[in-house]
Amino acid sequence: MHHSVDAVIVGMGYVGLPLAREASAAGLSVIGFDVNPEVVDGLNQGRSHIDDLADSDVVEMLGRGFFATTDAGELRRARTIVVCVPTPLSSDGLPDLGPLRAAAVSVAARLQPGTLVILESTTYPGTTDEEIRPILEAGGLRTGTDFALVFSPERIDPGNENFGPKNTPKVIGGYTSACADAAEAFYSRFIDTVVRAKGTREAETAKLLENTYRHINIALVNEMARFCHDLRIDLWDVIDAASTKPFGFQAFRPGPGVGGHCIPIDPNYLSHRVRARLGYPFRFVELAQEINAGMPSYVARRIQDQLNLDGKPLRGSVVLLLGVTPDIADTRESPAIPLAKTLIQQGAELRFHDPLVKQFAVSGYDIPRIDDLYESLAEADISVLLQDHRDYDVDAMAAVSRRFFDTRGVARPAHHVQLL
Ligand SMILES: NC(=O)c1ccc[n+]([C@@H]2O[C@H](COP(=O)([O-])OP(=O)(O)OC[C@H]3O[C@@H](n4cnc5c(N)ncnc54)[C@H](O)[C@@H]3O)[C@@H](O)[C@H]2O)c1
């Protein structure tokens, strides 16, 4: 009975499920444990609920012996347990470790000697050692001697066709170096490159540095977008020019705000940690947060300015939002939500179109999804491109629109086309 399964993955979401597929495809025996019975039943019936996996991928996994379960008892069989549960922000803006602690309690109650426990959930530095290790040790087993403990950040970029779990290098930080050895042996079975950080805190912080770096650089170009517009400088052209520098520059592009589960949330973990432990702010994060969070209302104002050119008030005007997420159906933290809220409050008649998102509700109100894209573009008082999509022919779309506001910098210039 003991250790009869290579891996039990805890949390079958955007992170856990692709990981389970990769491990199962490499021949490892894998079980998915999740507390949500709908997710578990769906998977066992061959249905995927996330963008990066098709139903056929799940069917293939089932064919290789994978199954999902709500029975925590299966954790006893695992050689390796990988925890991929959510780490949301609580309502007061602090990290909510509830799901992570709950998962650790489930694991602790069934932990067998010799097991490797890996945390992949994004969290603030020190969580693995200070919050999770004591929970796992409550039953008497000792970390580093009786079982191994490792933090390994998930770097998945949902919807990215070039980089998936297999070819994105995997950072691991062990509680001891023997713990790291065990994780290296585990991940090397299905991931091309494994990179060892010094310890759990370094691995936790590496993830937060990556996401904070992105967050800050997006804020930088978002702030530039505002003054470049006022100075009549084409920032998109500026970025294209600057990106020809072969060293020391990485291009980031402005947009209507920052969306997704990670970039707007993770830097808070670091700034919270710095403030709580050291008593001073992480100023870069706070500034970036403020600038990026201000983009939806800036976009709303620009929409209003353009309608004004036609003598139209925002109230009663038809505003068509194009693309509420980038090539994925996950609308979490989408800046389209606060933008839509502002526009609704001011009386605009909102419509939306997105190739993947079928339903877009804001403050309990279902924004109508249009069926005929080109007809609706011609009818709307202004069409606003929030996210480009492979299926969009932006120039053709702009051509039939009365006004076309392109927040992604992809449309060809024309008198009725404005870039952010
Ligand atoms: N989605 C991403 O692109 C991404 C990228 C990098 C890191 N991360 C991080 O990975 C973690 C997981 O994110 P996700 O997007 O996969 O979340 P998700 O919401 O898609 O999936 C989490 C799953 O965990 C389950 N769950 C919750 N509590 C549980 C428990 N106690 N025991 C077992 N299962 C439980 C939920 O039912 C859900 O199915 C988060 O910390 C997130 O910040 C996510």
CSV table of N, CA and C and ligand atoms in Angstrom, one decimal, residues 9-18 33-37 39-40 43 49-50 52 69 72 75 83-88 98-107 120-123 151 153-159 207 211 260-262 265-266 269 328 330 332, ligand 1:
chain,number,residue,atom,x,y,z
A,9,ILE,N,-1.0,15.0,-6.8
A,9,ILE,CA,-1.0,16.5,-7.0
A,9,ILE,C,-2.2,17.0,-6.3
A,10,VAL,N,-2.0,17.9,-5.3
A,10,VAL,CA,-3.0,18.5,-4.5
A,10,VAL,C,-3.5,19.8,-5.2
A,11,GLY,N,-4.7,19.9,-5.7
A,11,GLY,CA,-5.2,21.1,-6.4
A,11,GLY,C,-5.1,20.9,-7.8
A,12,MET,N,-6.3,20.6,-8.5
A,12,MET,CA,-6.3,20.3,-9.9
A,12,MET,C,-6.7,21.6,-10.7
A,13,GLY,N,-6.0,22.7,-10.6
A,13,GLY,CA,-6.4,23.9,-11.3
A,13,GLY,C,-5.4,24.2,-12.4
A,14,TYR,N,-5.2,25.5,-12.7
A,14,TYR,CA,-4.4,25.9,-13.8
A,14,TYR,C,-2.9,25.4,-13.7
A,15,VAL,N,-2.5,25.2,-12.4
A,15,VAL,CA,-1.2,24.8,-12.2
A,15,VAL,C,-1.1,23.2,-12.0
A,16,GLY,N,-2.0,22.7,-11.2
A,16,GLY,CA,-1.9,21.3,-10.9
A,16,GLY,C,-2.2,20.3,-12.0
A,17,LEU,N,-3.2,20.7,-12.8
A,17,LEU,CA,-3.6,19.8,-13.9
A,17,LEU,C,-2.5,19.7,-15.0
A,18,PRO,N,-2.0,20.8,-15.5
A,18,PRO,CA,-0.9,20.6,-16.5
A,18,PRO,C,0.3,19.9,-16.0
A,33,PHE,N,-5.7,15.1,-6.4
A,33,PHE,CA,-6.6,15.3,-5.2
A,33,PHE,C,-7.1,16.7,-5.2
A,34,ASP,N,-8.4,16.9,-5.1
A,34,ASP,CA,-9.0,18.2,-5.1
A,34,ASP,C,-10.2,18.2,-4.1
A,35,VAL,N,-10.5,19.3,-3.5
A,35,VAL,CA,-11.6,19.3,-2.6
A,35,VAL,C,-12.9,19.6,-3.3
A,36,ASN,N,-12.8,20.0,-4.6
A,36,ASN,CA,-14.0,20.4,-5.3
A,36,ASN,C,-14.5,19.2,-6.1
A,37,PRO,N,-15.7,18.6,-5.7
A,37,PRO,CA,-16.2,17.4,-6.3
A,37,PRO,C,-16.5,17.6,-7.8
A,39,VAL,N,-14.9,19.4,-10.0
A,39,VAL,CA,-13.7,19.4,-10.7
A,39,VAL,C,-13.3,17.9,-10.8
A,40,VAL,N,-13.4,17.2,-9.7
A,40,VAL,CA,-12.9,15.8,-9.7
A,40,VAL,C,-13.8,14.9,-10.6
A,43,LEU,N,-13.1,15.7,-14.3
A,43,LEU,CA,-11.8,15.1,-14.8
A,43,LEU,C,-12.0,13.6,-15.0
A,49,HIS,N,-11.3,21.5,-17.4
A,49,HIS,CA,-11.9,22.8,-17.1
A,49,HIS,C,-10.9,23.9,-17.2
A,50,ILE,N,-9.8,23.7,-17.8
A,50,ILE,CA,-8.8,24.8,-18.0
A,50,ILE,C,-8.4,24.9,-19.4
A,52,ASP,N,-5.5,25.3,-21.0
A,52,ASP,CA,-4.3,24.6,-21.6
A,52,ASP,C,-4.4,23.2,-21.9
A,69,THR,N,-9.5,12.5,-7.3
A,69,THR,CA,-10.3,12.1,-6.1
A,69,THR,C,-10.5,13.2,-5.1
A,72,ALA,N,-8.8,12.3,0.6
A,72,ALA,CA,-7.4,12.6,1.1
A,72,ALA,C,-6.6,11.4,1.5
A,75,LEU,N,-3.5,10.3,-0.3
A,75,LEU,CA,-2.2,10.9,0.0
A,75,LEU,C,-1.2,10.0,0.6
A,83,VAL,N,1.8,20.3,-3.9
A,83,VAL,CA,0.7,21.2,-3.5
A,83,VAL,C,0.6,22.4,-4.4
A,84,CYS,N,-0.6,22.4,-5.1
A,84,CYS,CA,-0.8,23.5,-6.1
A,84,CYS,C,-2.2,24.2,-5.8
A,85,VAL,N,-2.4,24.5,-4.6
A,85,VAL,CA,-3.7,25.1,-4.3
A,85,VAL,C,-3.6,26.6,-4.4
A,86,PRO,N,-4.8,27.3,-4.5
A,86,PRO,CA,-4.7,28.8,-4.7
A,86,PRO,C,-4.2,29.5,-3.5
A,87,THR,N,-3.6,30.7,-3.7
A,87,THR,CA,-3.2,31.6,-2.6
A,87,THR,C,-3.7,33.0,-3.0
A,88,PRO,N,-5.0,33.2,-2.7
A,88,PRO,CA,-5.6,34.4,-3.1
A,88,PRO,C,-5.3,35.6,-2.2
A,98,GLY,N,-5.2,30.4,3.8
A,98,GLY,CA,-6.2,29.4,4.2
A,98,GLY,C,-6.1,28.1,3.4
A,99,PRO,N,-6.3,28.2,2.1
A,99,PRO,CA,-6.3,26.9,1.3
A,99,PRO,C,-4.9,26.1,1.5
A,100,LEU,N,-3.8,26.9,1.5
A,100,LEU,CA,-2.5,26.3,1.7
A,100,LEU,C,-2.4,25.6,3.0
A,101,ARG,N,-2.8,26.2,4.1
A,101,ARG,CA,-2.8,25.6,5.4
A,101,ARG,C,-3.7,24.4,5.4
A,102,ALA,N,-4.9,24.5,4.8
A,102,ALA,CA,-5.8,23.4,4.8
A,102,ALA,C,-5.2,22.2,4.1
A,103,ALA,N,-4.5,22.5,3.0
A,103,ALA,CA,-3.9,21.4,2.2
A,103,ALA,C,-2.8,20.8,3.0
A,104,ALA,N,-2.0,21.6,3.8
A,104,ALA,CA,-0.9,21.1,4.6
A,104,ALA,C,-1.5,20.2,5.7
A,105,VAL,N,-2.6,20.6,6.3
A,105,VAL,CA,-3.2,19.8,7.3
A,105,VAL,C,-3.6,18.4,6.8
A,106,SER,N,-4.2,18.4,5.6
A,106,SER,CA,-4.6,17.1,4.9
A,106,SER,C,-3.4,16.2,4.7
A,107,VAL,N,-2.3,16.8,4.2
A,107,VAL,CA,-1.1,16.1,4.0
A,107,VAL,C,-0.5,15.6,5.3
A,120,GLU,N,4.1,24.3,-4.6
A,120,GLU,CA,4.2,25.1,-5.8
A,120,GLU,C,3.4,26.4,-5.8
A,121,SER,N,2.5,26.5,-4.8
A,121,SER,CA,1.6,27.7,-4.7
A,121,SER,C,2.5,28.9,-4.4
A,122,THR,N,2.2,30.0,-5.1
A,122,THR,CA,2.9,31.3,-4.9
A,122,THR,C,2.6,31.9,-3.5
A,123,THR,N,3.7,32.3,-2.8
A,123,THR,CA,3.4,32.8,-1.5
A,123,THR,C,4.6,33.7,-1.0
A,151,PHE,N,10.3,24.0,-1.9
A,151,PHE,CA,9.5,24.9,-2.5
A,151,PHE,C,9.9,25.0,-4.0
A,153,PRO,N,8.6,27.2,-7.4
A,153,PRO,CA,7.6,28.1,-7.9
A,153,PRO,C,7.1,27.6,-9.3
A,154,GLU,N,5.8,27.8,-9.5
A,154,GLU,CA,5.2,27.5,-10.8
A,154,GLU,C,5.3,28.7,-11.6
A,155,ARG,N,5.8,28.5,-12.9
A,155,ARG,CA,6.0,29.7,-13.7
A,155,ARG,C,5.1,29.6,-15.0
A,156,ILE,N,4.1,28.8,-14.9
A,156,ILE,CA,3.3,28.6,-16.1
A,156,ILE,C,2.7,29.9,-16.6
A,157,ASP,N,2.6,30.0,-17.9
A,157,ASP,CA,2.0,31.1,-18.6
A,157,ASP,C,0.9,30.6,-19.4
A,158,PRO,N,-0.4,30.6,-18.8
A,158,PRO,CA,-1.5,30.0,-19.5
A,158,PRO,C,-1.7,30.6,-20.9
A,159,GLY,N,-1.9,29.7,-21.9
A,159,GLY,CA,-2.1,30.2,-23.3
A,159,GLY,C,-0.8,30.4,-24.1
A,207,LYS,N,10.4,33.7,-7.5
A,207,LYS,CA,9.1,33.8,-8.1
A,207,LYS,C,8.6,35.2,-8.0
A,211,ASN,N,7.7,38.2,-11.0
A,211,ASN,CA,6.4,38.8,-11.2
A,211,ASN,C,6.5,40.3,-10.9
A,260,GLY,N,-5.1,38.8,-14.9
A,260,GLY,CA,-4.6,37.5,-14.5
A,260,GLY,C,-4.5,37.3,-13.0
A,261,HIS,N,-4.1,36.1,-12.6
A,261,HIS,CA,-4.1,35.8,-11.2
A,261,HIS,C,-2.8,36.2,-10.6
A,262,CYS,N,-1.7,36.3,-11.3
A,262,CYS,CA,-0.4,36.4,-10.7
A,262,CYS,C,0.2,37.8,-10.7
A,265,ILE,N,-1.3,40.3,-8.3
A,265,ILE,CA,-1.4,39.9,-6.9
A,265,ILE,C,-0.1,39.5,-6.2
A,266,ASP,N,0.8,38.8,-6.9
A,266,ASP,CA,2.0,38.3,-6.2
A,266,ASP,C,2.9,39.4,-5.6
A,269,TYR,N,2.5,40.1,-2.1
A,269,TYR,CA,3.0,39.2,-1.0
A,269,TYR,C,4.4,39.7,-0.5
A,328,ILE,N,-7.2,33.3,-23.5
A,328,ILE,CA,-7.6,32.3,-22.6
A,328,ILE,C,-9.0,32.7,-22.0
A,330,ASP,N,-9.9,32.7,-18.9
A,330,ASP,CA,-9.8,33.0,-17.5
A,330,ASP,C,-9.9,34.5,-17.3
A,332,ARG,N,-10.1,36.2,-14.4
A,332,ARG,CA,-9.7,36.6,-13.1
A,332,ARG,C,-8.9,37.9,-13.1
B,1,LIG,N1,-2.6,30.1,-12.9
B,1,LIG,C1,-1.4,30.5,-13.1
B,1,LIG,O1,-1.1,30.8,-14.2
B,1,LIG,C2,-0.3,30.4,-12.1
B,1,LIG,C3,1.0,30.6,-12.4
B,1,LIG,C4,2.0,30.5,-11.5
B,1,LIG,C5,1.7,30.3,-10.2
B,1,LIG,N2,0.4,30.1,-9.8
B,1,LIG,C6,0.1,29.8,-8.4
B,1,LIG,O2,-0.3,28.5,-8.3
B,1,LIG,C7,-1.2,28.3,-7.2
B,1,LIG,C8,-2.5,27.6,-7.8
B,1,LIG,O3,-3.1,28.4,-8.8
B,1,LIG,P1,-4.1,27.9,-9.8
B,1,LIG,O4,-4.3,29.0,-10.8
B,1,LIG,O5,-3.8,26.5,-10.2
B,1,LIG,O6,-5.5,27.8,-8.9
B,1,LIG,P2,-6.9,27.2,-9.3
B,1,LIG,O7,-7.9,28.0,-8.6
B,1,LIG,O8,-7.0,27.1,-10.8
B,1,LIG,O9,-6.8,25.7,-8.8
B,1,LIG,C9,-6.7,25.4,-7.5
B,1,LIG,C10,-7.4,24.1,-7.2
B,1,LIG,O10,-7.1,23.7,-5.8
B,1,LIG,C11,-8.3,23.2,-5.2
B,1,LIG,N3,-8.1,23.3,-3.8
B,1,LIG,C12,-8.3,24.4,-3.0
B,1,LIG,N4,-8.1,24.1,-1.7
B,1,LIG,C13,-7.7,22.8,-1.7
B,1,LIG,C14,-7.3,21.9,-0.6
B,1,LIG,N5,-7.2,22.3,0.6
B,1,LIG,N6,-7.0,20.7,-1.0
B,1,LIG,C15,-7.1,20.2,-2.2
B,1,LIG,N7,-7.4,21.0,-3.3
B,1,LIG,C16,-7.7,22.3,-3.0
B,1,LIG,C17,-9.4,24.0,-5.8
B,1,LIG,O11,-10.6,23.3,-5.7
B,1,LIG,C18,-8.9,24.2,-7.3
B,1,LIG,O12,-9.4,23.2,-8.1
B,1,LIG,C19,-1.5,29.7,-6.7
B,1,LIG,O13,-0.7,29.9,-5.6
B,1,LIG,C20,-1.1,30.6,-7.8
B,1,LIG,O14,-0.7,31.9,-7.4
B,1,LIG,C21,-0.6,30.2,-10.7
